[in-house]
Amino acid sequence: MKLPVKMTINGQTTSHEVEPRLLLVHYIRENVGLTGTHVGCDTSQCGACTILMNGQAVKACNLFAVQADGASIQTIEGLAKNGELHPIQQGFWEKHGLQCGFCTPGMIMAACQLLERYPTPTEEQIRHQLEGNLCRCTGYHNIVKAIQWAAETMAAKK
Amino acid sequence: MATVAEDRLFGKSIKRREDPRFITGRGQYVDDVKLPGMTYAAFVRSPHPHAVIKGIDASAARQVPGVIAVYTGEDVKVGGLPCGWMLPDIKVPPRPALASGKVRYVGEPVAIVVAESVYAAKDGAEAVRVDYQPLKATVNPKSAHDKGAPKLFDDIPDNQCFYWTIGDKAATEAAFKSAATVVRQPLVNQRLIPNAMEPRACVASFSPAMGDLTLWVTSQNPHVHRLLMAAFILGIPETKMRVIAPDVGGGFGSKIFVYNEEVVACWASKTLGRPVKWTAERRESFMNDAHGRDHVTEAEMAFDRDGKITGLRVKTHAALGAYLSTFAPLIPSFLYGPLLSGVYKIPVIFCEVWGMLTTTAPVDAYRGAGRPEATYLVERLMDRAADQLGVDPTELRRRNFIPKFTDGTPYQTPVAFAYDSGDYEPALRRALQMAGYDALRKEQELGRKQGRLIGIGVTTYIEACGPAPSAVAGSLGAGAGLWESGQVRVHPTGAVSVYTGSHSHGQGHETTFAQLVADELGIPMEQIDIVHGDTAQIPFGMGTYGSRSACVGGSAIFRSLEKVKEKGRKIAAHLLEAGEQDLVFEKGAWSVKGAPGKSKAWGEVALMAYLAHNIPQGMEPGLEATSFYDPTNFTFPFGAHVAVVEIDPDTGHVKILRYVAVDDVGRVINPMIVDGMVHGGIAQGVGQALWEHGIYGEDGQLVTGSMMDYALPKADQLPMYETDRTVTPSPVNPLGVKGAGETGTIASTPTIVNAVIDALSGQGVTHLDMPLTAEKVWKAAAASRK
């Protein structure tokens, strides 16, 4: 049995017939072909698959594609606008907030929601909010710095 | 035409050139590869730690919609997975690509299902019925040695794969007989599970038309993969196999090795004539990626009346797992015993290691690989000794430091290594100064009176990087040379492609190697391309592990840069009608000394090398060079780390208040990148000290088989790290670099444990085995309150 799904991903409408058990992250990666959203675990610990669904940071491995029917999705590929990096992306580059890059899309998408909740976050708030995203390379030090850089840059732009 | 770079880039924190693709989601990892006609593989894995396979029924699986084929060990006709390091009298058990007759650990692949989709493949795998006759498990390297322990292989008595020693037994025994003080400590260095964030994956694509096999694989060393698979397993010419390791999401050792899945995927692709993709689920990574550490050790250190070390004696049972992974025997032998001298003058050492088979996943190199085990042992003993002798732990270390040796004369330890250079006291002094050690001790004392459990831990460590002189490696059992290749191809415009046998899976080589090239040739980084991870493009290379990329791989590139400059100089001299000795090369141009107007830019010389209209008579056209750099020694980074922790007496929770790291990794190409590696290394070492533990139950089941059960460090558990460096250039290589990938992991584990034990010292606790979970710490503290 297949079910129709239709959603907006990074401003573009997509529709497919999918198995009800198809995970949203596999839909995004395989059916839509956006491979920036990664799969790092099978128990929803690592956060590499974090995307924004209707503005909320969610783990795309924790939803079926059919649950996202009608939703508006943003992935890492949709974050830069007109070739200009989002301040969070820029912050990760400036502050060396990544090494192997595998956790990075999920980290950046989680940071989007983090900075919406806490536009001027403390270090403790940043660390707490990233509790659902694992990184094995950076020891988190420069990820914290990257998000602090982004917060300052976004505040200065307002 | 190539233009001129402004400043020297060596030593500058240049932002990484690879980052734009990663921060925009455009990295290309193996699982992102999609080919026409792709099929997908799932593996049937053993649920038993040890069992006889009585039969496999795949008939139902073959009926699952979308399933194309099911193959078992009977079908897959390939050679076994080889072991690449031999020790004297080692017994090497056969390691089939798919289990044959018996399974020997939970997760061992038994069959492959190939289907039109991943979901169909997994449905098929669930439908395969395997009839097992379970046997008893043996998971602990010490008890696997006991008489009566279940045997993994009939022809390997006592599960003992090897017995290995280093050092002088008689002299060490004599030292202990005449010792004023002996410190003894049994230690467990627990099993760890690497967990690079990107799970292992492969895409095997055999072209029936050309007879070529292309394998995309998560590898730290694509050429090693190709050689082992083509020559030893698949039995095809290397020329018919191309291995591509594209963007790889972390390795930490676990992606060095050749694994079952990529072998079987290659065979299946050839058999089916279609590409086969397999990507590990995380639970499969836990079960089948090579694990790390897992030592059970008894260690003793002897001291004279002045608190000087007179001897060290070590007995270690090291788990190797059910089969020998690619470099498994090397890790608990030559990467362990030779590190036991640390940064200390120890006259005699004797170390015995029993390499043991256990019904567990294979154990091989994991970040640090042998060196963390040695360093943990030495540094725990130093703290135990300081306690026993009533001396401050920093004072005891100072008293035993090898005196400064930076004049090019190596320091010969009693365990084979000759350290290249060292000056240990300044690093310790700097770390203590940054931490404010004396004030911390006062704060600790004051805190104790208020019931606070504050601990200060110190470690001074040695690390051996850049393996290794090939002849030495060969004499010690290596099945490979350990040089590195670096090819510099100058294009007619003067732009440069560099082909390196090193592989970056997070290390940032596209940036650091380009910094080297820009400096040497005086051209901007935009005109330099660093190519890695593809056997079809790059001369044979050995890959990245053991913190060898800068010191071995970088040196190979440096040699090739010298060669193209040498040829360029000849062409420039010819064009300028000057003697070669009268030319200076500065800012990307050769000019005649004393006649600054007469010059030829790098790009002009490169163009002429290819036009060849006017080059010295007899010279071949073109401008490129290949070097195979074989190091003359390891390099030996060192440093001092200090941690301050506080224990919550009610819960046992350990909070890291401060972490200070002063490392000496020689000259530093990109400080930002080195700091980043130090940070990440510290986090992994802290993970071992406090949380991580790969546990097999006595029944042989992997209890910590997911990220829900295996505690990887999280952002809210770690502090900001305070880092600094001393710089003692390595005399071994032309760059003066040493290696920075593993120092943090090596040093931070004993630093944190020393700090926690220090916090509990008022409670009479002298040692706890890792990980120092809240439960374990609370119990230890509570026991003393009784």
mmCIF file with all atom_site columns, N, CA and C in Angstrom, chain A residues 21 23 26 29-30 35-36 38 40-42 45 76 89 93-94 96 98-102 127 131 136-141 145, chain B residues 15-16 23 25 29 31-32 34 119 123 194 197 249-250 282-283 366 672 676 679-680 684 692 708 713 715-716 718 720-721:
data_model
loop_
_atom_site.group_PDB
_atom_site.id
_atom_site.type_symbol
_atom_site.label_atom_id
_atom_site.label_alt_id
_atom_site.label_comp_id
_atom_site.label_asym_id
_atom_site.label_entity_id
_atom_site.label_seq_id
_atom_site.pdbx_PDB_ins_code
_atom_site.Cartn_x
_atom_site.Cartn_y
_atom_site.Cartn_z
_atom_site.occupancy
_atom_site.B_iso_or_equiv
_atom_site.pdbx_formal_charge
_atom_site.auth_seq_id
_atom_site.auth_comp_id
_atom_site.auth_asym_id
_atom_site.auth_atom_id
_atom_site.pdbx_PDB_model_num
ATOM 1   N N  . ARG A 1 21  ? 5.416  3.387  6.025  1.00 0.00 ? 21  ARG A N  1
ATOM 2   C CA . ARG A 1 21  ? 6.505  3.254  7.006  1.00 0.00 ? 21  ARG A CA 1
ATOM 3   C C  . ARG A 1 21  ? 7.749  4.052  6.621  1.00 0.00 ? 21  ARG A C  1
ATOM 4   N N  . LEU A 1 23  ? 10.426 6.613  6.528  1.00 0.00 ? 23  LEU A N  1
ATOM 5   C CA . LEU A 1 23  ? 10.806 7.688  7.452  1.00 0.00 ? 23  LEU A CA 1
ATOM 6   C C  . LEU A 1 23  ? 10.971 8.992  6.676  1.00 0.00 ? 23  LEU A C  1
ATOM 7   N N  . HIS A 1 26  ? 14.364 9.542  5.205  1.00 0.00 ? 26  HIS A N  1
ATOM 8   C CA . HIS A 1 26  ? 14.633 8.795  3.974  1.00 0.00 ? 26  HIS A CA 1
ATOM 9   C C  . HIS A 1 26  ? 13.874 9.420  2.799  1.00 0.00 ? 26  HIS A C  1
ATOM 10  N N  . ARG A 1 29  ? 15.998 12.377 1.782  1.00 0.00 ? 29  ARG A N  1
ATOM 11  C CA . ARG A 1 29  ? 17.272 11.982 1.165  1.00 0.00 ? 29  ARG A CA 1
ATOM 12  C C  . ARG A 1 29  ? 17.071 11.225 -0.153 1.00 0.00 ? 29  ARG A C  1
ATOM 13  N N  . GLU A 1 30  ? 16.165 10.258 -0.130 1.00 0.00 ? 30  GLU A N  1
ATOM 14  C CA . GLU A 1 30  ? 16.060 9.358  -1.291 1.00 0.00 ? 30  GLU A CA 1
ATOM 15  C C  . GLU A 1 30  ? 15.050 9.868  -2.320 1.00 0.00 ? 30  GLU A C  1
ATOM 16  N N  . THR A 1 35  ? 20.536 15.413 0.182  1.00 0.00 ? 35  THR A N  1
ATOM 17  C CA . THR A 1 35  ? 21.345 14.524 1.023  1.00 0.00 ? 35  THR A CA 1
ATOM 18  C C  . THR A 1 35  ? 22.104 15.265 2.125  1.00 0.00 ? 35  THR A C  1
ATOM 19  N N  . GLY A 1 36  ? 21.815 16.540 2.302  1.00 0.00 ? 36  GLY A N  1
ATOM 20  C CA . GLY A 1 36  ? 22.484 17.280 3.382  1.00 0.00 ? 36  GLY A CA 1
ATOM 21  C C  . GLY A 1 36  ? 21.993 16.852 4.757  1.00 0.00 ? 36  GLY A C  1
ATOM 22  N N  . HIS A 1 38  ? 21.459 14.163 7.396  1.00 0.00 ? 38  HIS A N  1
ATOM 23  C CA . HIS A 1 38  ? 22.173 12.894 7.564  1.00 0.00 ? 38  HIS A CA 1
ATOM 24  C C  . HIS A 1 38  ? 21.486 11.969 8.559  1.00 0.00 ? 38  HIS A C  1
ATOM 25  N N  . GLY A 1 40  ? 22.628 9.438  11.514 1.00 0.00 ? 40  GLY A N  1
ATOM 26  C CA . GLY A 1 40  ? 23.786 9.006  12.300 1.00 0.00 ? 40  GLY A CA 1
ATOM 27  C C  . GLY A 1 40  ? 23.453 7.931  13.314 1.00 0.00 ? 40  GLY A C  1
ATOM 28  N N  . CYS A 1 41  ? 22.164 7.682  13.555 1.00 0.00 ? 41  CYS A N  1
ATOM 29  C CA . CYS A 1 41  ? 21.813 6.645  14.516 1.00 0.00 ? 41  CYS A CA 1
ATOM 30  C C  . CYS A 1 41  ? 20.437 6.104  14.197 1.00 0.00 ? 41  CYS A C  1
ATOM 31  N N  . ASP A 1 42  ? 19.972 5.183  15.019 1.00 0.00 ? 42  ASP A N  1
ATOM 32  C CA . ASP A 1 42  ? 18.657 4.593  14.794 1.00 0.00 ? 42  ASP A CA 1
ATOM 33  C C  . ASP A 1 42  ? 17.815 4.653  16.057 1.00 0.00 ? 42  ASP A C  1
ATOM 34  N N  . GLN A 1 45  ? 19.131 9.616  19.042 1.00 0.00 ? 45  GLN A N  1
ATOM 35  C CA . GLN A 1 45  ? 20.056 10.299 19.959 1.00 0.00 ? 45  GLN A CA 1
ATOM 36  C C  . GLN A 1 45  ? 20.906 11.372 19.273 1.00 0.00 ? 45  GLN A C  1
ATOM 37  N N  . ILE A 1 76  ? 19.000 21.916 5.604  1.00 0.00 ? 76  ILE A N  1
ATOM 38  C CA . ILE A 1 76  ? 20.248 22.685 5.541  1.00 0.00 ? 76  ILE A CA 1
ATOM 39  C C  . ILE A 1 76  ? 20.427 23.338 4.173  1.00 0.00 ? 76  ILE A C  1
ATOM 40  N N  . GLN A 1 89  ? 25.496 29.423 9.761  1.00 0.00 ? 89  GLN A N  1
ATOM 41  C CA . GLN A 1 89  ? 26.457 28.743 8.870  1.00 0.00 ? 89  GLN A CA 1
ATOM 42  C C  . GLN A 1 89  ? 27.790 29.478 8.898  1.00 0.00 ? 89  GLN A C  1
ATOM 43  N N  . TRP A 1 93  ? 31.674 28.357 10.208 1.00 0.00 ? 93  TRP A N  1
ATOM 44  C CA . TRP A 1 93  ? 32.887 28.503 9.387  1.00 0.00 ? 93  TRP A CA 1
ATOM 45  C C  . TRP A 1 93  ? 33.933 29.361 10.116 1.00 0.00 ? 93  TRP A C  1
ATOM 46  N N  . GLU A 1 94  ? 33.478 30.500 10.643 1.00 0.00 ? 94  GLU A N  1
ATOM 47  C CA . GLU A 1 94  ? 34.402 31.434 11.303 1.00 0.00 ? 94  GLU A CA 1
ATOM 48  C C  . GLU A 1 94  ? 35.072 30.794 12.509 1.00 0.00 ? 94  GLU A C  1
ATOM 49  N N  . HIS A 1 96  ? 35.347 27.538 13.329 1.00 0.00 ? 96  HIS A N  1
ATOM 50  C CA . HIS A 1 96  ? 35.803 26.152 13.191 1.00 0.00 ? 96  HIS A CA 1
ATOM 51  C C  . HIS A 1 96  ? 34.905 25.221 14.004 1.00 0.00 ? 96  HIS A C  1
ATOM 52  N N  . LEU A 1 98  ? 33.228 22.796 13.007 1.00 0.00 ? 98  LEU A N  1
ATOM 53  C CA . LEU A 1 98  ? 33.039 21.479 12.398 1.00 0.00 ? 98  LEU A CA 1
ATOM 54  C C  . LEU A 1 98  ? 34.382 20.912 11.992 1.00 0.00 ? 98  LEU A C  1
ATOM 55  N N  . GLN A 1 99  ? 34.447 19.589 11.968 1.00 0.00 ? 99  GLN A N  1
ATOM 56  C CA . GLN A 1 99  ? 35.641 18.927 11.443 1.00 0.00 ? 99  GLN A CA 1
ATOM 57  C C  . GLN A 1 99  ? 35.223 17.982 10.309 1.00 0.00 ? 99  GLN A C  1
ATOM 58  N N  . CYS A 1 100 ? 34.624 16.835 10.645 1.00 0.00 ? 100 CYS A N  1
ATOM 59  C CA . CYS A 1 100 ? 34.243 15.924 9.563  1.00 0.00 ? 100 CYS A CA 1
ATOM 60  C C  . CYS A 1 100 ? 32.990 16.392 8.844  1.00 0.00 ? 100 CYS A C  1
ATOM 61  N N  . GLY A 1 101 ? 32.195 17.243 9.482  1.00 0.00 ? 101 GLY A N  1
ATOM 62  C CA . GLY A 1 101 ? 31.036 17.847 8.829  1.00 0.00 ? 101 GLY A CA 1
ATOM 63  C C  . GLY A 1 101 ? 29.771 17.025 8.863  1.00 0.00 ? 101 GLY A C  1
ATOM 64  N N  . PHE A 1 102 ? 29.820 15.832 9.433  1.00 0.00 ? 102 PHE A N  1
ATOM 65  C CA . PHE A 1 102 ? 28.654 14.951 9.332  1.00 0.00 ? 102 PHE A CA 1
ATOM 66  C C  . PHE A 1 102 ? 27.514 15.394 10.252 1.00 0.00 ? 102 PHE A C  1
ATOM 67  N N  . ARG A 1 127 ? 24.626 24.864 25.520 1.00 0.00 ? 127 ARG A N  1
ATOM 68  C CA . ARG A 1 127 ? 24.989 23.464 25.765 1.00 0.00 ? 127 ARG A CA 1
ATOM 69  C C  . ARG A 1 127 ? 23.758 22.621 26.067 1.00 0.00 ? 127 ARG A C  1
ATOM 70  N N  . GLU A 1 131 ? 21.814 19.339 23.635 1.00 0.00 ? 131 GLU A N  1
ATOM 71  C CA . GLU A 1 131 ? 21.929 18.037 24.280 1.00 0.00 ? 131 GLU A CA 1
ATOM 72  C C  . GLU A 1 131 ? 21.467 16.905 23.360 1.00 0.00 ? 131 GLU A C  1
ATOM 73  N N  . ARG A 1 136 ? 31.344 14.071 17.448 1.00 0.00 ? 136 ARG A N  1
ATOM 74  C CA . ARG A 1 136 ? 32.445 13.259 17.963 1.00 0.00 ? 136 ARG A CA 1
ATOM 75  C C  . ARG A 1 136 ? 33.783 13.940 17.696 1.00 0.00 ? 136 ARG A C  1
ATOM 76  N N  . CYS A 1 137 ? 33.791 15.030 16.910 1.00 0.00 ? 137 CYS A N  1
ATOM 77  C CA . CYS A 1 137 ? 35.071 15.636 16.492 1.00 0.00 ? 137 CYS A CA 1
ATOM 78  C C  . CYS A 1 137 ? 35.490 16.831 17.337 1.00 0.00 ? 137 CYS A C  1
ATOM 79  N N  . THR A 1 138 ? 34.562 17.722 17.627 1.00 0.00 ? 138 THR A N  1
ATOM 80  C CA . THR A 1 138 ? 34.953 19.058 18.116 1.00 0.00 ? 138 THR A CA 1
ATOM 81  C C  . THR A 1 138 ? 35.023 19.171 19.625 1.00 0.00 ? 138 THR A C  1
ATOM 82  N N  . GLY A 1 139 ? 34.477 18.199 20.351 1.00 0.00 ? 139 GLY A N  1
ATOM 83  C CA . GLY A 1 139 ? 34.380 18.370 21.808 1.00 0.00 ? 139 GLY A CA 1
ATOM 84  C C  . GLY A 1 139 ? 33.459 19.515 22.180 1.00 0.00 ? 139 GLY A C  1
ATOM 85  N N  . TYR A 1 140 ? 32.687 20.025 21.192 1.00 0.00 ? 140 TYR A N  1
ATOM 86  C CA . TYR A 1 140 ? 31.630 21.036 21.331 1.00 0.00 ? 140 TYR A CA 1
ATOM 87  C C  . TYR A 1 140 ? 32.142 22.461 21.553 1.00 0.00 ? 140 TYR A C  1
ATOM 88  N N  . HIS A 1 141 ? 33.399 22.616 21.959 1.00 0.00 ? 141 HIS A N  1
ATOM 89  C CA . HIS A 1 141 ? 33.947 23.935 22.290 1.00 0.00 ? 141 HIS A CA 1
ATOM 90  C C  . HIS A 1 141 ? 33.658 24.955 21.179 1.00 0.00 ? 141 HIS A C  1
ATOM 91  N N  . LYS A 1 145 ? 31.150 28.281 20.465 1.00 0.00 ? 145 LYS A N  1
ATOM 92  C CA . LYS A 1 145 ? 31.682 29.572 19.981 1.00 0.00 ? 145 LYS A CA 1
ATOM 93  C C  . LYS A 1 145 ? 30.962 30.008 18.701 1.00 0.00 ? 145 LYS A C  1
ATOM 94  N N  . LYS B 2 15  ? 40.884 29.948 7.742  1.00 0.00 ? 15  LYS B N  1
ATOM 95  C CA . LYS B 2 15  ? 39.579 29.258 7.761  1.00 0.00 ? 15  LYS B CA 1
ATOM 96  C C  . LYS B 2 15  ? 39.580 28.114 6.759  1.00 0.00 ? 15  LYS B C  1
ATOM 97  N N  . ARG B 2 16  ? 38.847 27.045 7.090  1.00 0.00 ? 16  ARG B N  1
ATOM 98  C CA . ARG B 2 16  ? 38.948 25.836 6.263  1.00 0.00 ? 16  ARG B CA 1
ATOM 99  C C  . ARG B 2 16  ? 38.251 25.995 4.910  1.00 0.00 ? 16  ARG B C  1
ATOM 100 N N  . ILE B 2 23  ? 28.781 23.130 5.445  1.00 0.00 ? 23  ILE B N  1
ATOM 101 C CA . ILE B 2 23  ? 27.786 23.959 6.153  1.00 0.00 ? 23  ILE B CA 1
ATOM 102 C C  . ILE B 2 23  ? 26.564 24.249 5.287  1.00 0.00 ? 23  ILE B C  1
ATOM 103 N N  . GLY B 2 25  ? 25.279 21.669 3.386  1.00 0.00 ? 25  GLY B N  1
ATOM 104 C CA . GLY B 2 25  ? 24.650 20.363 3.130  1.00 0.00 ? 25  GLY B CA 1
ATOM 105 C C  . GLY B 2 25  ? 25.081 19.732 1.822  1.00 0.00 ? 25  GLY B C  1
ATOM 106 N N  . TYR B 2 29  ? 29.152 12.281 1.081  1.00 0.00 ? 29  TYR B N  1
ATOM 107 C CA . TYR B 2 29  ? 29.521 11.088 1.843  1.00 0.00 ? 29  TYR B CA 1
ATOM 108 C C  . TYR B 2 29  ? 29.085 9.851  1.052  1.00 0.00 ? 29  TYR B C  1
ATOM 109 N N  . ASP B 2 31  ? 27.026 7.453  1.615  1.00 0.00 ? 31  ASP B N  1
ATOM 110 C CA . ASP B 2 31  ? 25.585 7.179  1.516  1.00 0.00 ? 31  ASP B CA 1
ATOM 111 C C  . ASP B 2 31  ? 24.874 8.156  0.575  1.00 0.00 ? 31  ASP B C  1
ATOM 112 N N  . ASP B 2 32  ? 25.576 9.228  0.188  1.00 0.00 ? 32  ASP B N  1
ATOM 113 C CA . ASP B 2 32  ? 24.976 10.184 -0.755 1.00 0.00 ? 32  ASP B CA 1
ATOM 114 C C  . ASP B 2 32  ? 25.183 9.754  -2.204 1.00 0.00 ? 32  ASP B C  1
ATOM 115 N N  . LYS B 2 34  ? 24.589 7.860  -5.468 1.00 0.00 ? 34  LYS B N  1
ATOM 116 C CA . LYS B 2 34  ? 23.431 7.179  -6.045 1.00 0.00 ? 34  LYS B CA 1
ATOM 117 C C  . LYS B 2 34  ? 23.768 6.847  -7.496 1.00 0.00 ? 34  LYS B C  1
ATOM 118 N N  . TYR B 2 119 ? 14.467 -0.833 2.325  1.00 0.00 ? 119 TYR B N  1
ATOM 119 C CA . TYR B 2 119 ? 13.401 -1.390 3.151  1.00 0.00 ? 119 TYR B CA 1
ATOM 120 C C  . TYR B 2 119 ? 13.150 -2.856 2.772  1.00 0.00 ? 119 TYR B C  1
ATOM 121 N N  . ASP B 2 123 ? 13.504 -6.194 5.079  1.00 0.00 ? 123 ASP B N  1
ATOM 122 C CA . ASP B 2 123 ? 12.415 -7.183 5.184  1.00 0.00 ? 123 ASP B CA 1
ATOM 123 C C  . ASP B 2 123 ? 12.964 -8.574 4.880  1.00 0.00 ? 123 ASP B C  1
ATOM 124 N N  . PRO B 2 194 ? 33.941 3.015  18.943 1.00 0.00 ? 194 PRO B N  1
ATOM 125 C CA . PRO B 2 194 ? 34.396 4.312  18.392 1.00 0.00 ? 194 PRO B CA 1
ATOM 126 C C  . PRO B 2 194 ? 33.291 5.311  18.080 1.00 0.00 ? 194 PRO B C  1
ATOM 127 N N  . MET B 2 197 ? 30.587 9.774  13.733 1.00 0.00 ? 197 MET B N  1
ATOM 128 C CA . MET B 2 197 ? 29.177 10.139 13.541 1.00 0.00 ? 197 MET B CA 1
ATOM 129 C C  . MET B 2 197 ? 28.604 9.583  12.244 1.00 0.00 ? 197 MET B C  1
ATOM 130 N N  . GLY B 2 249 ? 32.872 10.905 7.354  1.00 0.00 ? 249 GLY B N  1
ATOM 131 C CA . GLY B 2 249 ? 32.434 11.575 8.573  1.00 0.00 ? 249 GLY B CA 1
ATOM 132 C C  . GLY B 2 249 ? 33.069 11.040 9.832  1.00 0.00 ? 249 GLY B C  1
ATOM 133 N N  . GLY B 2 250 ? 34.375 11.262 9.953  1.00 0.00 ? 250 GLY B N  1
ATOM 134 C CA . GLY B 2 250 ? 35.097 10.826 11.151 1.00 0.00 ? 250 GLY B CA 1
ATOM 135 C C  . GLY B 2 250 ? 35.513 9.376  11.033 1.00 0.00 ? 250 GLY B C  1
ATOM 136 N N  . ARG B 2 282 ? 23.169 2.325  13.021 1.00 0.00 ? 282 ARG B N  1
ATOM 137 C CA . ARG B 2 282 ? 24.065 2.536  14.165 1.00 0.00 ? 282 ARG B CA 1
ATOM 138 C C  . ARG B 2 282 ? 24.217 1.253  14.991 1.00 0.00 ? 282 ARG B C  1
ATOM 139 N N  . ARG B 2 283 ? 23.144 0.490  15.113 1.00 0.00 ? 283 ARG B N  1
ATOM 140 C CA . ARG B 2 283 ? 23.251 -0.746 15.910 1.00 0.00 ? 283 ARG B CA 1
ATOM 141 C C  . ARG B 2 283 ? 24.260 -1.703 15.266 1.00 0.00 ? 283 ARG B C  1
ATOM 142 N N  . TYR B 2 366 ? 41.809 2.379  18.034 1.00 0.00 ? 366 TYR B N  1
ATOM 143 C CA . TYR B 2 366 ? 40.827 3.434  18.285 1.00 0.00 ? 366 TYR B CA 1
ATOM 144 C C  . TYR B 2 366 ? 41.610 4.622  18.838 1.00 0.00 ? 366 TYR B C  1
ATOM 145 N N  . MET B 2 672 ? 44.335 26.954 14.536 1.00 0.00 ? 672 MET B N  1
ATOM 146 C CA . MET B 2 672 ? 42.896 26.762 14.743 1.00 0.00 ? 672 MET B CA 1
ATOM 147 C C  . MET B 2 672 ? 42.521 25.281 14.585 1.00 0.00 ? 672 MET B C  1
ATOM 148 N N  . GLY B 2 676 ? 41.318 22.607 17.483 1.00 0.00 ? 676 GLY B N  1
ATOM 149 C CA . GLY B 2 676 ? 40.081 21.851 17.308 1.00 0.00 ? 676 GLY B CA 1
ATOM 150 C C  . GLY B 2 676 ? 40.293 20.366 17.549 1.00 0.00 ? 676 GLY B C  1
ATOM 151 N N  . HIS B 2 679 ? 40.706 19.777 21.253 1.00 0.00 ? 679 HIS B N  1
ATOM 152 C CA . HIS B 2 679 ? 39.400 19.809 21.933 1.00 0.00 ? 679 HIS B CA 1
ATOM 153 C C  . HIS B 2 679 ? 38.673 18.467 21.792 1.00 0.00 ? 679 HIS B C  1
ATOM 154 N N  . GLY B 2 680 ? 38.597 18.021 20.532 1.00 0.00 ? 680 GLY B N  1
ATOM 155 C CA . GLY B 2 680 ? 37.842 16.791 20.268 1.00 0.00 ? 680 GLY B CA 1
ATOM 156 C C  . GLY B 2 680 ? 38.491 15.587 20.922 1.00 0.00 ? 680 GLY B C  1
ATOM 157 N N  . GLN B 2 684 ? 36.902 12.954 23.781 1.00 0.00 ? 684 GLN B N  1
ATOM 158 C CA . GLN B 2 684 ? 36.850 11.497 23.676 1.00 0.00 ? 684 GLN B CA 1
ATOM 159 C C  . GLN B 2 684 ? 37.524 10.831 24.871 1.00 0.00 ? 684 GLN B C  1
ATOM 160 N N  . GLU B 2 692 ? 31.937 6.264  28.893 1.00 0.00 ? 692 GLU B N  1
ATOM 161 C CA . GLU B 2 692 ? 31.849 5.260  27.827 1.00 0.00 ? 692 GLU B CA 1
ATOM 162 C C  . GLU B 2 692 ? 32.326 3.887  28.295 1.00 0.00 ? 692 GLU B C  1
ATOM 163 N N  . MET B 2 708 ? 21.516 4.707  23.104 1.00 0.00 ? 708 MET B N  1
ATOM 164 C CA . MET B 2 708 ? 20.735 4.830  24.347 1.00 0.00 ? 708 MET B CA 1
ATOM 165 C C  . MET B 2 708 ? 21.481 4.220  25.524 1.00 0.00 ? 708 MET B C  1
ATOM 166 N N  . PRO B 2 713 ? 29.818 11.496 24.975 1.00 0.00 ? 713 PRO B N  1
ATOM 167 C CA . PRO B 2 713 ? 29.788 12.811 25.627 1.00 0.00 ? 713 PRO B CA 1
ATOM 168 C C  . PRO B 2 713 ? 28.870 13.794 24.895 1.00 0.00 ? 713 PRO B C  1
ATOM 169 N N  . ALA B 2 715 ? 27.134 17.950 24.769 1.00 0.00 ? 715 ALA B N  1
ATOM 170 C CA . ALA B 2 715 ? 27.587 19.335 24.922 1.00 0.00 ? 715 ALA B CA 1
ATOM 171 C C  . ALA B 2 715 ? 27.468 19.827 26.363 1.00 0.00 ? 715 ALA B C  1
ATOM 172 N N  . ASP B 2 716 ? 26.414 19.399 27.044 1.00 0.00 ? 716 ASP B N  1
ATOM 173 C CA . ASP B 2 716 ? 26.189 19.961 28.382 1.00 0.00 ? 716 ASP B CA 1
ATOM 174 C C  . ASP B 2 716 ? 26.982 19.240 29.474 1.00 0.00 ? 716 ASP B C  1
ATOM 175 N N  . LEU B 2 718 ? 30.429 18.910 29.104 1.00 0.00 ? 718 LEU B N  1
ATOM 176 C CA . LEU B 2 718 ? 31.836 19.265 28.895 1.00 0.00 ? 718 LEU B CA 1
ATOM 177 C C  . LEU B 2 718 ? 32.057 20.759 29.080 1.00 0.00 ? 718 LEU B C  1
ATOM 178 N N  . MET B 2 720 ? 34.500 24.447 28.500 1.00 0.00 ? 720 MET B N  1
ATOM 179 C CA . MET B 2 720 ? 35.399 25.046 27.522 1.00 0.00 ? 720 MET B CA 1
ATOM 180 C C  . MET B 2 720 ? 36.812 24.595 27.918 1.00 0.00 ? 720 MET B C  1
ATOM 181 N N  . TYR B 2 721 ? 37.651 24.367 26.929 1.00 0.00 ? 721 TYR B N  1
ATOM 182 C CA . TYR B 2 721 ? 39.011 23.899 27.204 1.00 0.00 ? 721 TYR B CA 1
ATOM 183 C C  . TYR B 2 721 ? 39.971 25.077 27.096 1.00 0.00 ? 721 TYR B C  1
#
